[in-house]
XYZ file of C-alpha atoms in Angstrom:
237
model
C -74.471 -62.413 -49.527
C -73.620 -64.031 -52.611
C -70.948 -63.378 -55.576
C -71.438 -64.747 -59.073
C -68.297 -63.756 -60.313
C -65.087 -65.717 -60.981
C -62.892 -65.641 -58.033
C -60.171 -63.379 -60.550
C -62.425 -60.428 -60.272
C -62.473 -60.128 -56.118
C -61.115 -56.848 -56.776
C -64.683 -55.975 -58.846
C -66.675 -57.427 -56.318
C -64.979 -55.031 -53.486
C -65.624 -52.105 -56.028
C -69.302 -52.748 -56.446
C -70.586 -53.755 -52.549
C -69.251 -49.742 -51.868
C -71.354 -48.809 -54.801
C -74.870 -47.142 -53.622
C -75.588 -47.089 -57.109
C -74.197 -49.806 -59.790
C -73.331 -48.260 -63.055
C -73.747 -49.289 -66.750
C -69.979 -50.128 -66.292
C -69.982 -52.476 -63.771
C -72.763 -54.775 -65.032
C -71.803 -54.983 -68.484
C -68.337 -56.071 -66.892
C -70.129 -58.596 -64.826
C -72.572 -59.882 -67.993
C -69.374 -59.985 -70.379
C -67.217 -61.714 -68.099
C -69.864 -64.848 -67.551
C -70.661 -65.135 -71.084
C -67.048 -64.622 -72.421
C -67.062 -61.755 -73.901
C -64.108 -60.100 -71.980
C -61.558 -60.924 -69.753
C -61.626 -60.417 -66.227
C -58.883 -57.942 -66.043
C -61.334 -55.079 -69.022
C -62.116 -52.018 -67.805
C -65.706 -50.584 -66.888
C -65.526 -48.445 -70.521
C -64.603 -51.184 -72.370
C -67.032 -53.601 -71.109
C -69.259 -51.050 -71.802
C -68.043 -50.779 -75.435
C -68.576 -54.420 -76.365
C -72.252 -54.813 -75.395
C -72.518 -51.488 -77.182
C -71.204 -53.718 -79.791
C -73.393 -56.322 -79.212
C -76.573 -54.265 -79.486
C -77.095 -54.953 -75.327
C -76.728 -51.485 -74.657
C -77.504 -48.299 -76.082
C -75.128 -46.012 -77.776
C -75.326 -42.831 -75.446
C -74.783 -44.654 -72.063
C -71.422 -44.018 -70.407
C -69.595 -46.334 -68.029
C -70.039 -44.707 -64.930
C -73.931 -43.817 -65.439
C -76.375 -45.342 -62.768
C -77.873 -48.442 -64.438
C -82.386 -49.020 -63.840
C -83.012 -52.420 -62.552
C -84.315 -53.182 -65.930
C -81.136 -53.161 -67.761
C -79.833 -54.872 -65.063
C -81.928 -58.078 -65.421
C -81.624 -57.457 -69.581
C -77.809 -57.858 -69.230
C -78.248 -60.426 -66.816
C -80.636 -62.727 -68.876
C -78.438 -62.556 -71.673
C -76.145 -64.600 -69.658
C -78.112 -67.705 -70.092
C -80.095 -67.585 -73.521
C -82.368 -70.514 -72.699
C -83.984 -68.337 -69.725
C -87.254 -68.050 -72.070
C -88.271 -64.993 -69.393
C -92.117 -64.215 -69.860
C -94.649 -64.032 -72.520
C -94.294 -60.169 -73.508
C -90.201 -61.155 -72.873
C -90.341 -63.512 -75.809
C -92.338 -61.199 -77.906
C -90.580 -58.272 -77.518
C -87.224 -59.934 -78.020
C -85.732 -59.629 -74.954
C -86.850 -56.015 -73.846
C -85.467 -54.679 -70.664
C -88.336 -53.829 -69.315
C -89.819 -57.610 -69.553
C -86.730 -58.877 -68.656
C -87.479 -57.174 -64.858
C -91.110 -58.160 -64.512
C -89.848 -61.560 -65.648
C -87.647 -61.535 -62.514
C -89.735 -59.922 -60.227
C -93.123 -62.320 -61.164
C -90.278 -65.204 -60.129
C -89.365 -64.036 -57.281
C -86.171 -62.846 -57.489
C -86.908 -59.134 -57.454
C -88.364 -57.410 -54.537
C -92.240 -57.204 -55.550
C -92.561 -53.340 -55.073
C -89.453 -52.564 -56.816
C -89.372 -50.517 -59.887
C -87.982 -50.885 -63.484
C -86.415 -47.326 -63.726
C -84.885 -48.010 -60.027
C -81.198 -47.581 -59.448
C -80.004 -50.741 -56.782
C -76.798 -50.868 -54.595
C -74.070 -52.798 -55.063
C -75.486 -55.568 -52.847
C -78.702 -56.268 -54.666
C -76.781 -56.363 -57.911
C -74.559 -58.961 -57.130
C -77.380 -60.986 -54.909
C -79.804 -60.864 -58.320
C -76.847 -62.360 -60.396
C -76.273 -65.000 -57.758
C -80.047 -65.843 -57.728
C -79.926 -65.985 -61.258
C -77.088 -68.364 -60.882
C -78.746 -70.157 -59.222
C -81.873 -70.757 -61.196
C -80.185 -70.455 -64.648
C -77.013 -71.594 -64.166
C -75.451 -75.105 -64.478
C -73.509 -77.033 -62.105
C -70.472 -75.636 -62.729
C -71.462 -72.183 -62.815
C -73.058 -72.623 -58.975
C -69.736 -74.421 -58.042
C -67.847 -70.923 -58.907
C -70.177 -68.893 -56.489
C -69.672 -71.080 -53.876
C -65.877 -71.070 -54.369
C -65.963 -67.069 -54.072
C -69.082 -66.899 -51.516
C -66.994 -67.206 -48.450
C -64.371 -64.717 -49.675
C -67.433 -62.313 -50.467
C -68.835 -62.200 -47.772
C -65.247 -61.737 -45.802
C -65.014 -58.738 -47.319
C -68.835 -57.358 -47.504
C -67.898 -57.743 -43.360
C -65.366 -55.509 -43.371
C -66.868 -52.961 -45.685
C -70.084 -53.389 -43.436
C -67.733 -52.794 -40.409
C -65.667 -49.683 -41.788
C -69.166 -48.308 -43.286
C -70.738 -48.508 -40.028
C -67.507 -46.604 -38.422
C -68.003 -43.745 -40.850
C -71.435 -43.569 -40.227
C -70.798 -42.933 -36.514
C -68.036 -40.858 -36.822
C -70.192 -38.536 -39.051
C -73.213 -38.901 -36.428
C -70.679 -37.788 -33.757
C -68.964 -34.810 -36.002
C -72.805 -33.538 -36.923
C -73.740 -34.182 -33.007
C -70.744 -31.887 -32.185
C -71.364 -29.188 -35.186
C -75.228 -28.816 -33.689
C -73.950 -28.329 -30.001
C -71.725 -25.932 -31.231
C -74.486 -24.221 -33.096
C -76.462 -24.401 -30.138
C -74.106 -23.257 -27.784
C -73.649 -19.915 -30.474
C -77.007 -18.846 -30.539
C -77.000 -18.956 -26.784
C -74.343 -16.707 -26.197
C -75.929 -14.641 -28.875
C -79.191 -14.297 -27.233
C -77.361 -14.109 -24.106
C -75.649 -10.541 -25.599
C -78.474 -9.388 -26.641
C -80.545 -9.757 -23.766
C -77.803 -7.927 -21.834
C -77.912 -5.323 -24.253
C -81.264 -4.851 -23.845
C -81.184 -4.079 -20.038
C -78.590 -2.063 -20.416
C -79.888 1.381 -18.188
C -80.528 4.299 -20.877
C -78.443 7.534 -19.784
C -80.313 10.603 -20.767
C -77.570 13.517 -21.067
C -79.228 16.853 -19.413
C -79.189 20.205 -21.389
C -76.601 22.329 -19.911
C -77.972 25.144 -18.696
C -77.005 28.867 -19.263
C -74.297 30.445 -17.013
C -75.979 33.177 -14.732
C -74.455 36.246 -15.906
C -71.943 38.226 -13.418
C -73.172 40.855 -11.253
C -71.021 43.547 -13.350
C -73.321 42.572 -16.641
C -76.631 42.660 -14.594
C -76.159 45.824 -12.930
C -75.990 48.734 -15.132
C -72.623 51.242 -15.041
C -73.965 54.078 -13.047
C -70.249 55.717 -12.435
C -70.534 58.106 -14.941
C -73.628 59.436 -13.656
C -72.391 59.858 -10.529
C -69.225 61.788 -11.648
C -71.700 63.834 -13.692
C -73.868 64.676 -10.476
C -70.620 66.011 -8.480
C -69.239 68.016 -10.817
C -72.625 69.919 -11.538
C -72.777 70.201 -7.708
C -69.251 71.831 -7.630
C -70.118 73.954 -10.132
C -73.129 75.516 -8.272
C -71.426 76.147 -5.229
C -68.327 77.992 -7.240
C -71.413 80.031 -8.950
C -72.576 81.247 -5.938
């Protein structure tokens, strides 16, 4: 992996290789600083606000918006003016649009990419340094080497702590799904038990026989009647 930046904006370089998309901010930083236009220690907005400026870049954008690939290779080709780009390049003035298929019909843009693509960090910085490298003069190639080594230093160690995330993720989301799994089990588990739980069907209580006393009816009076009607014949006579 290359860097075409001056060795004073390592800092920028670092920035952009953890960008998954590069931003309006960070190429018009990298554009201005080659051709002059700003120092290396301008912010993203104000880099921004010069090729604004400059008529490079349209009024609306923000810094931090994700930049196509052809507005990439627009602000890159205005690095080095005598890059006469392609046919419909010249005649259009420059358009970003032409300025991509210019790059792409050379080689230096992956054939099925896309003008209204957004690129990592990496394929930003690699198109500047083949640009560099076809563009650029002697001295200009003699920068990237000077920074090259140091680039690539660090792109290994934010390959290395990227790939550390990624597996510490992979393990967390590894751990979250056995968890899951491990839920739903016992779950199932309950409700399987549930189901074979044994149904108790409560019997209707029957009705208590009733005593002797209530079933039999009170005959004592009749009886008491009956002796005193026989006394009373037996007095008669």
């Amino acid at each position: 992996m290359s860097a075409a930046v001056y060795s004073q904006s390592a800092d920028v370089v670092t920035d952009i290789l953890q960008t998954k998309e590069v931003t309006f901010g960070q190429i018009a930083y990298l554009s201005g600083v080659r051709q002059q236009f700003i120092n290396d220690d301008t912010s993203y907005e104000e880099a921004v606000n010069v090729m604004k400026n400059k008529g490079f870049i349209k009024k609306t954008v923000n810094a931090d918006d994700p930049i196509p690939y052809a507005n990439i290779s627009y602000l890159y080709l205005q690095i080095w003016p005598k890059a006469r780009g392609g046919f419909m390049y010249r005649m259009t003035n420059g358009a970003p649009r032409y300025a991509f298929i210019f790059l792409r019909e050379e080689g230096y843009i992956d054939q099925h990419a896309d003008p209204a693509d957004k690129v990592d960090g990496q394929k930003a910085l690699n198109l500047l340094s083949e640009c560099m490298n076809a563009f650029g003069g002697y001295d200009e190639c003699m920068d990237m080497q000077l920074t090259d080594e140091m680039s690539k230093k660090k792109a290994r160690q934010i390959a290395k702590e990227q790939k550390a995330a990624e597996k510490r993720a992979l393990k967390e989301q590894k751990e979250a799904e056995k968890k899951a799994q491990q839920e739903q089990k016992a779950l199932e588990k309950a409700k399987e038990k549930e189901n074979k739980k044994p149904v108790v069907i409560e019997k209707e209580s029957e009705p208590e026989a009733e005593s002797a006393d209530e079933q039999k009816p009170s005959d004592s009076g009749q009886f008491l009647h009956r002796e005193n009607t026989k006394k009373e014949s037996q007095e008669n006579e």
